[in-house]
mmCIF file of C-alpha atoms in Angstrom:
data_model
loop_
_atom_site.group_PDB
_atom_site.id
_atom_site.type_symbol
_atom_site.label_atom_id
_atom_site.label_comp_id
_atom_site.label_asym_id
_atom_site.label_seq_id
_atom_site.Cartn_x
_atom_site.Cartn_y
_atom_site.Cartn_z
ATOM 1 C CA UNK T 1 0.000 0.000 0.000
ATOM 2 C CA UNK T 2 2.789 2.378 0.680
ATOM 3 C CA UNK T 3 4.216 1.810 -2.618
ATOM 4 C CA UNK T 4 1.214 2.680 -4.310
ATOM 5 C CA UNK T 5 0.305 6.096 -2.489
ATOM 6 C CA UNK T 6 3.377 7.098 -0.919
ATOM 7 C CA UNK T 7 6.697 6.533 -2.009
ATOM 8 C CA UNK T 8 6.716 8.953 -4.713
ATOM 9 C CA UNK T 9 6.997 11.601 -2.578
ATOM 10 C CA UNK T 10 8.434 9.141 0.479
ATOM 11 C CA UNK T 11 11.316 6.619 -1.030
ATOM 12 C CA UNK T 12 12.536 4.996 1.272
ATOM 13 C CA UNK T 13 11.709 6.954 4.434
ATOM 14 C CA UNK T 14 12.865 10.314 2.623
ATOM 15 C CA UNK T 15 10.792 13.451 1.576
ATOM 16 C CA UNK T 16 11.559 14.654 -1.687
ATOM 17 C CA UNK T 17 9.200 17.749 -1.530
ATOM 18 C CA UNK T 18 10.447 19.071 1.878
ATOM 19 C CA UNK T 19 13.717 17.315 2.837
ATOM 20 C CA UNK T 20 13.361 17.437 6.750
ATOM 21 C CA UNK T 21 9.995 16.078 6.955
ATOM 22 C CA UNK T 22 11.276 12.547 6.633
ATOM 23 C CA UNK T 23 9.826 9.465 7.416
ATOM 24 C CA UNK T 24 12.579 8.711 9.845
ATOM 25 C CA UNK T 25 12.513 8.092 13.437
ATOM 26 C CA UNK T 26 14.198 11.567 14.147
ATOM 27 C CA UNK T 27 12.132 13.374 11.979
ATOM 28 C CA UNK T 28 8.975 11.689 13.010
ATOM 29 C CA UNK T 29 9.891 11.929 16.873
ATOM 30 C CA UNK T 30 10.764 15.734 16.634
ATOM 31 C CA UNK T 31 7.382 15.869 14.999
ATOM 32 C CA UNK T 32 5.358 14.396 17.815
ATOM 33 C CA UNK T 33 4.239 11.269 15.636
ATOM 34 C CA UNK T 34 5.759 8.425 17.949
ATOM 35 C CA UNK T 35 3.244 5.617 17.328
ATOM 36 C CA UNK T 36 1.446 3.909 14.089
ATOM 37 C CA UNK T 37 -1.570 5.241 15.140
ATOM 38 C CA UNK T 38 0.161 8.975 15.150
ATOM 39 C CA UNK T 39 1.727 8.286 11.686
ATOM 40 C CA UNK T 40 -1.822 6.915 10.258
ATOM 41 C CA UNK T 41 -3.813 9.623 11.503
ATOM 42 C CA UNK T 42 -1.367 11.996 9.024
ATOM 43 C CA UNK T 43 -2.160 9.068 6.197
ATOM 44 C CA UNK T 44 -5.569 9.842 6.931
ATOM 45 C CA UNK T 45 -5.776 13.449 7.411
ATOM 46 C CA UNK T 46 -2.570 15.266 5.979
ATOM 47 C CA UNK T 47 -0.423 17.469 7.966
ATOM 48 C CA UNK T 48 1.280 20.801 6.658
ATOM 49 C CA UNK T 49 1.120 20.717 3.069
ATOM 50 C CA UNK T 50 0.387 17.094 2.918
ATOM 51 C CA UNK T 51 -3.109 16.880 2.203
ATOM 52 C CA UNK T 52 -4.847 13.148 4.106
ATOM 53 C CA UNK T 53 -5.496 10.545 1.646
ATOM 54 C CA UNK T 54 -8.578 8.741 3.847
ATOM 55 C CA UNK T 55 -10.765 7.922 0.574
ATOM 56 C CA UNK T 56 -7.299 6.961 -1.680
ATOM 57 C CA UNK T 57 -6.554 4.778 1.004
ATOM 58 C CA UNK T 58 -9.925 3.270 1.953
ATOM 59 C CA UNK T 59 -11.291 1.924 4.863
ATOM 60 C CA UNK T 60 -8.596 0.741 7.838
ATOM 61 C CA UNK T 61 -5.915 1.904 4.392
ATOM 62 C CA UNK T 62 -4.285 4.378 6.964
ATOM 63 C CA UNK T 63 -4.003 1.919 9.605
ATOM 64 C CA UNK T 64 -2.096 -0.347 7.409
ATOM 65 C CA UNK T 65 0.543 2.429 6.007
ATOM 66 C CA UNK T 66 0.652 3.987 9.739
ATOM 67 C CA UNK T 67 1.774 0.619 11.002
ATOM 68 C CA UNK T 68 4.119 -0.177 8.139
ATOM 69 C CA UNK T 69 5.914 2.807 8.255
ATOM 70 C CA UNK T 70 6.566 2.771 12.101
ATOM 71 C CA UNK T 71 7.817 -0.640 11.480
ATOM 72 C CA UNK T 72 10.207 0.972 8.953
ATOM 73 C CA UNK T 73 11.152 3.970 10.744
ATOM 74 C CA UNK T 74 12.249 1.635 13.630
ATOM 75 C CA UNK T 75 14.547 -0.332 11.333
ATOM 76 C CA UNK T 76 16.029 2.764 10.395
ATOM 77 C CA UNK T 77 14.563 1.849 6.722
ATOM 78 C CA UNK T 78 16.849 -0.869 6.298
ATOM 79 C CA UNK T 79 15.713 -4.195 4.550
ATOM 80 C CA UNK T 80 15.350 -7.287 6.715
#
């Protein structure tokens, strides 16, 4: 799911529109978004410029990519 609606603008954890809002643990923690269900409320409802993708994502959809990306973030985007 996160390869469909979100790496283009997040590969691999990065932010190719605005550099410092990464997807990594840092970024995310200096941010206030320390949980999946933090990161999947942004899925859902956007944050700063980010507009929320709720409908692209469909029901529970933000759940998924909230927990998936924590995952990542915590693994320091690293494979494995």
């Amino acid at each position: 799911m996160f390869q469909n609606n979100c790496a283009s603008c997040h590969p691999n954890g990065e932010n190719i529109i605005r550099r410092g809002r990464t997807l990594k643990i840092k970024a995310l923690s200096k941010r206030g978004l320390d949980s999946s269900e933090a990161i999947a409320q942004v899925a859902r409802e956007g944050i700063g410029q980010m507009s929320g993708y709720a409908e692209t994502l469909g029901e529970g959809g933000d759940v998924i990519v909230g927990e998936w990306v924590w995952q990542q973030a915590q693994k320091a985007w690293t494979q494995g």
